[in-house]
CSV table of C-alpha atoms in Angstrom, one decimal:
chain,number,residue,atom,x,y,z
L,1,MET,CA,71.2,-43.9,10.3
L,2,SER,CA,72.1,-40.6,11.3
L,3,GLU,CA,69.6,-37.8,12.1
L,4,ARG,CA,69.3,-34.8,9.8
L,5,ASN,CA,70.8,-31.7,11.3
L,6,PRO,CA,67.7,-29.3,12.0
L,7,LYS,CA,69.4,-26.3,10.5
L,8,THR,CA,70.3,-27.9,7.4
L,9,PRO,CA,68.0,-26.4,4.7
L,10,PRO,CA,65.5,-28.9,2.9
L,11,PRO,CA,66.6,-30.0,-0.6
L,12,TRP,CA,65.2,-28.0,-3.3
L,13,GLU,CA,62.9,-31.0,-4.4
L,14,ALA,CA,61.1,-30.5,-1.2
L,15,LEU,CA,60.6,-26.9,-1.5
L,16,THR,CA,58.8,-27.3,-5.0
L,17,LEU,CA,56.5,-30.0,-3.4
L,18,VAL,CA,55.5,-27.5,-0.6
L,19,ALA,CA,55.2,-24.7,-3.1
L,20,HIS,CA,52.1,-26.2,-4.7
L,21,TYR,CA,50.3,-25.3,-1.4
L,22,LEU,CA,51.2,-21.8,-1.2
L,23,ASP,CA,49.7,-18.5,-2.5
L,24,PRO,CA,51.5,-16.3,-5.0
L,25,GLN,CA,52.3,-13.7,-2.2
L,26,THR,CA,53.8,-16.4,0.2
L,27,LEU,CA,55.8,-17.8,-2.7
L,28,ALA,CA,57.3,-14.3,-3.4
L,29,THR,CA,58.1,-13.7,0.2
L,30,ALA,CA,59.8,-17.3,0.7
L,31,SER,CA,61.9,-16.6,-2.8
L,32,CYS,CA,63.6,-13.9,-0.7
L,33,VAL,CA,65.0,-16.4,1.9
L,34,SER,CA,68.2,-17.4,-0.1
L,35,LYS,CA,69.4,-17.8,-3.5
L,36,SER,CA,68.6,-21.6,-3.5
L,37,TRP,CA,65.1,-20.9,-2.3
L,38,SER,CA,64.7,-18.0,-5.1
L,39,GLN,CA,65.8,-20.6,-7.8
L,40,ALA,CA,63.5,-23.5,-6.4
L,41,LEU,CA,60.6,-21.2,-6.2
L,42,SER,CA,60.9,-19.5,-9.5
L,43,LEU,CA,60.6,-22.8,-11.4
L,44,ASP,CA,58.0,-23.0,-14.1
L,45,LEU,CA,56.3,-26.0,-12.6
L,46,VAL,CA,55.5,-23.9,-9.6
L,47,TRP,CA,54.3,-20.9,-11.4
L,48,GLN,CA,52.6,-22.5,-14.6
L,49,PRO,CA,49.4,-23.5,-12.7
L,50,LEU,CA,49.0,-20.4,-10.9
L,51,CYS,CA,49.6,-18.2,-14.2
L,52,ALA,CA,47.2,-20.5,-16.2
L,53,SER,CA,44.4,-19.8,-13.6
L,54,ARG,CA,44.9,-16.4,-13.0
L,55,PHE,CA,46.0,-14.9,-16.2
L,56,PRO,CA,45.5,-17.7,-19.0
L,57,SER,CA,45.9,-15.3,-22.0
L,58,LEU,CA,49.3,-14.4,-20.7
L,59,SER,CA,50.3,-18.0,-20.1
L,60,HIS,CA,49.7,-18.9,-23.8
L,61,LEU,CA,52.7,-16.4,-24.4
L,62,LYS,CA,54.9,-19.2,-23.3
L,63,ILE,CA,54.2,-21.1,-26.5
L,64,SER,CA,55.7,-18.5,-28.8
L,65,HIS,CA,58.2,-17.0,-26.4
L,66,PRO,CA,59.5,-20.0,-24.1
L,67,SER,CA,62.4,-18.1,-22.5
L,68,VAL,CA,60.0,-16.1,-20.6
L,69,PRO,CA,59.4,-17.6,-17.0
L,70,TYR,CA,56.0,-18.2,-15.8
L,71,HIS,CA,56.6,-16.2,-12.7
L,72,ARG,CA,57.5,-13.2,-14.9
L,73,LEU,CA,54.2,-13.4,-16.8
L,74,TYR,CA,52.3,-13.5,-13.6
L,75,VAL,CA,54.1,-10.6,-12.3
L,76,ILE,CA,53.2,-8.4,-15.3
L,77,GLY,CA,49.7,-9.8,-15.4
L,78,LEU,CA,49.1,-8.7,-11.9
L,79,ALA,CA,50.7,-5.2,-12.2
L,80,ALA,CA,48.3,-4.7,-15.2
L,81,PHE,CA,45.2,-5.8,-13.2
L,82,LYS,CA,46.3,-3.6,-10.3
L,83,ARG,CA,46.4,-0.6,-12.6
L,84,ARG,CA,43.0,-1.4,-14.1
L,85,GLN,CA,41.4,-1.7,-10.6
L,86,LYS,CA,43.3,1.5,-9.4
L,87,PRO,CA,40.7,4.3,-8.8
L,88,PRO,CA,41.5,7.6,-10.8
L,89,PRO,CA,42.9,10.5,-8.6
L,90,LYS,CA,40.6,13.1,-7.5
L,91,PRO,CA,40.5,16.0,-10.0
L,92,ARG,CA,43.0,19.1,-9.0
L,93,LEU,CA,40.5,21.3,-10.6
L,94,SER,CA,37.2,22.4,-9.0
L,95,ILE,CA,33.9,23.6,-10.5
L,96,ASP,CA,34.3,26.8,-8.5
L,97,ASN,CA,37.5,27.4,-10.6
L,98,LEU,CA,35.6,27.7,-13.9
L,99,VAL,CA,33.8,30.1,-15.9
L,100,PHE,CA,31.7,29.3,-18.9
L,101,ALA,CA,31.6,31.7,-21.9
L,102,ILE,CA,28.9,30.8,-24.5
L,103,GLU,CA,28.0,32.6,-27.5
L,104,LEU,CA,25.2,31.8,-30.2
L,105,SER,CA,25.2,33.7,-33.3
L,106,SER,CA,23.5,33.7,-36.7
L,107,LYS,CA,25.5,34.8,-40.0
L,108,GLY,CA,28.0,36.5,-37.8
L,109,VAL,CA,25.5,38.4,-35.5
L,110,PRO,CA,25.2,37.5,-31.7
L,111,VAL,CA,21.8,36.1,-30.7
L,112,PHE,CA,22.9,35.2,-27.3
L,113,ALA,CA,25.9,35.4,-25.1
L,114,VAL,CA,26.8,34.6,-21.3
L,115,ALA,CA,29.8,34.4,-19.3
L,116,GLU,CA,29.1,33.2,-15.8
L,117,ALA,CA,31.0,31.2,-13.0
L,118,ALA,CA,30.1,27.4,-13.6
L,119,SER,CA,29.1,27.0,-10.0
L,120,LYS,CA,26.4,29.3,-10.3
L,121,ILE,CA,24.8,27.6,-13.3
L,122,ASN,CA,22.0,25.2,-12.8
L,123,ASN,CA,23.2,21.5,-12.4
L,124,ILE,CA,20.0,19.4,-12.3
L,125,GLN,CA,21.9,16.2,-11.2
L,126,GLY,CA,23.3,18.0,-8.1
L,127,ASN,CA,26.7,18.1,-9.4
L,128,GLN,CA,26.9,14.4,-10.1
L,129,VAL,CA,27.1,14.7,-14.1
L,130,PHE,CA,28.9,17.3,-16.0
L,131,LYS,CA,25.6,19.1,-17.5
L,132,PHE,CA,24.5,22.4,-16.9
L,133,ASP,CA,21.3,24.3,-17.9
L,134,ILE,CA,21.3,28.1,-18.6
L,135,GLY,CA,18.0,30.0,-18.6
L,136,VAL,CA,17.3,32.2,-21.6
L,137,ASN,CA,15.1,35.3,-21.4
L,138,ASN,CA,12.0,35.6,-23.6
L,139,ASN,CA,13.6,38.2,-25.8
L,140,CYS,CA,16.8,36.2,-26.6
L,141,PHE,CA,14.8,32.9,-26.9
L,142,GLY,CA,12.8,34.3,-29.7
L,143,GLY,CA,15.7,35.2,-31.7
L,144,ILE,CA,17.6,31.9,-31.2
L,145,ASN,CA,14.5,29.9,-32.5
L,146,GLU,CA,14.1,32.0,-35.6
L,147,CYS,CA,17.7,31.6,-36.7
L,148,LEU,CA,18.2,28.1,-35.4
L,149,GLU,CA,18.9,26.4,-38.7
L,150,GLU,CA,21.8,28.9,-39.4
L,151,MET,CA,23.3,29.0,-35.9
L,152,SER,CA,27.0,28.9,-34.9
L,153,ILE,CA,27.9,28.2,-31.3
L,154,THR,CA,31.3,28.9,-29.5
L,155,TRP,CA,31.8,27.5,-26.0
L,156,ASN,CA,34.9,28.4,-23.9
L,157,VAL,CA,35.8,27.2,-20.4
L,158,VAL,CA,37.9,29.8,-18.6
L,159,LEU,CA,40.1,29.2,-15.6
L,160,GLU,CA,39.2,31.7,-12.9
L,161,GLY,CA,41.7,34.7,-13.0
L,162,TRP,CA,41.8,34.3,-16.8
L,163,GLY,CA,44.8,32.2,-16.2
L,164,ALA,CA,43.7,29.7,-19.1
L,165,VAL,CA,41.0,29.0,-21.6
L,166,PHE,CA,40.0,25.9,-23.5
L,167,THR,CA,37.5,25.8,-26.3
L,168,MET,CA,35.0,23.1,-25.9
L,169,MET,CA,33.1,24.1,-29.1
L,170,ASP,CA,33.4,26.3,-32.0
L,171,CYS,CA,31.2,25.2,-35.0
L,172,ARG,CA,28.2,25.4,-37.1
L,173,ARG,CA,25.1,23.1,-36.6
L,174,LYS,CA,26.4,19.7,-37.7
L,175,THR,CA,23.2,17.4,-37.0
L,176,ALA,CA,19.6,17.2,-38.1
L,177,ALA,CA,18.5,16.9,-34.6
L,178,GLU,CA,16.8,20.1,-33.8
L,179,GLY,CA,18.7,22.5,-31.7
L,180,TRP,CA,21.6,20.0,-30.8
L,181,PHE,CA,25.1,20.9,-31.6
L,182,TRP,CA,28.1,18.6,-30.7
L,183,GLU,CA,31.8,18.4,-31.5
L,184,GLU,CA,34.5,15.8,-30.7
L,185,LEU,CA,36.8,16.7,-28.0
L,186,PRO,CA,40.8,16.2,-28.4
L,187,GLY,CA,42.5,13.5,-26.4
L,188,PRO,CA,43.4,14.9,-23.0
L,189,GLY,CA,47.1,15.7,-22.2
L,190,CYS,CA,50.2,16.8,-24.1
L,191,CYS,CA,50.9,13.4,-25.0
L,192,SER,CA,47.8,12.3,-27.0
L,193,ARG,CA,46.6,15.3,-29.1
L,194,ASP,CA,46.4,13.1,-32.1
L,195,VAL,CA,44.0,10.6,-30.4
L,196,GLY,CA,40.2,11.1,-29.9
L,197,SER,CA,39.2,11.4,-26.2
L,198,GLY,CA,35.9,9.3,-26.7
L,199,MET,CA,33.9,12.2,-25.8
L,200,VAL,CA,32.0,15.2,-27.3
L,201,ALA,CA,30.9,18.6,-26.1
L,202,ASP,CA,27.3,18.8,-26.2
L,203,VAL,CA,25.1,21.9,-26.6
L,204,LYS,CA,21.2,21.6,-26.7
L,205,VAL,CA,19.0,24.8,-27.5
L,206,GLY,CA,15.6,24.2,-26.0
L,207,SER,CA,12.3,24.9,-28.0
L,208,GLY,CA,8.8,26.0,-27.0
L,209,ALA,CA,8.4,26.0,-23.3
L,210,ASP,CA,12.0,24.6,-22.6
L,211,ARG,CA,13.6,28.0,-22.6
L,212,LYS,CA,17.2,27.1,-21.9
L,213,VAL,CA,20.5,26.2,-23.4
L,214,SER,CA,22.4,23.0,-21.9
L,215,VAL,CA,25.8,22.3,-22.2
L,216,GLY,CA,27.8,19.1,-21.0
L,217,ILE,CA,30.2,16.6,-21.9
L,218,LEU,CA,29.0,13.0,-23.5
L,219,ARG,CA,30.7,9.7,-23.8
L,220,VAL,CA,30.6,8.4,-27.2
L,221,GLY,CA,30.4,4.9,-26.3
L,222,ASP,CA,27.0,5.0,-24.4
L,223,TRP,CA,25.9,8.7,-25.0
L,224,ARG,CA,25.6,9.5,-21.4
L,225,TYR,CA,27.0,12.2,-19.6
L,226,VAL,CA,30.3,11.9,-17.9
L,227,SER,CA,30.5,12.4,-14.1
L,228,MET,CA,31.3,15.5,-12.6
L,229,GLU,CA,34.9,14.3,-11.7
L,230,ASP,CA,35.5,13.0,-15.1
L,231,GLY,CA,34.6,16.1,-16.8
L,232,LEU,CA,36.9,18.0,-14.1
L,233,ARG,CA,39.8,15.5,-14.9
L,234,TYR,CA,39.5,16.1,-18.5
L,235,LEU,CA,39.6,19.8,-18.5
L,236,GLN,CA,42.5,20.1,-16.0
L,237,HIS,CA,44.8,18.7,-18.7
L,238,PHE,CA,44.0,21.8,-20.7
L,239,LEU,CA,43.9,24.4,-18.0
L,240,LEU,CA,46.5,23.5,-15.5
L,241,PRO,CA,50.1,22.7,-15.9
L,242,CYS,CA,51.0,19.3,-17.3
L,243,GLU,CA,52.1,16.6,-14.8
L,244,CYS,CA,53.3,14.1,-17.4
L,245,TYR,CA,56.8,14.6,-16.2
């Protein structure tokens, strides 16, 4: 009986037997050795158990689309997983770049107005959430409370240097909650203006001893304030040049 030449590649049946002991990354690397290895290591019998254990919902697509190989389903499942796990980029916008211009009025008559750098406005959460408190002097506060039921509010966010402006809110009072104004924000970016953002601009006018006007951005899902970075990422779609292309 002649001995096998050590340089002779193993038959493809042997490759598929060994493949069941390899992880997906090693399988992908080994498939680059040669065309025959690629064909052997791309068989459905190799990738079906891997796809079924890692991405069971995708493996069921094989029933309605039998021509799609399991290794392809695994690749697209892994790509989707990595996209979901990828942390969002740091915002290009800084709170130091913004000016808040807020006006409260009743029947067209201004009651309270302020235009101030956002970085100078009190942020009680230490810049962790996008919520700011603006102090109101006694004279203005009395006028605010007298016309609260008929009040209108406008909140503009201005890019420093007057390079751009985004209107966060421009509405009359919409809710029965005393002193609370809200307005749904549009979807971010030039590609999703017809879709809601899942966020609302929030303005709260204090009463009694709580003499302040609070502004922020709330998530609709849990009615919590968004983080400072999420708020800045949202605003940069409207205040900075689009990077969609």
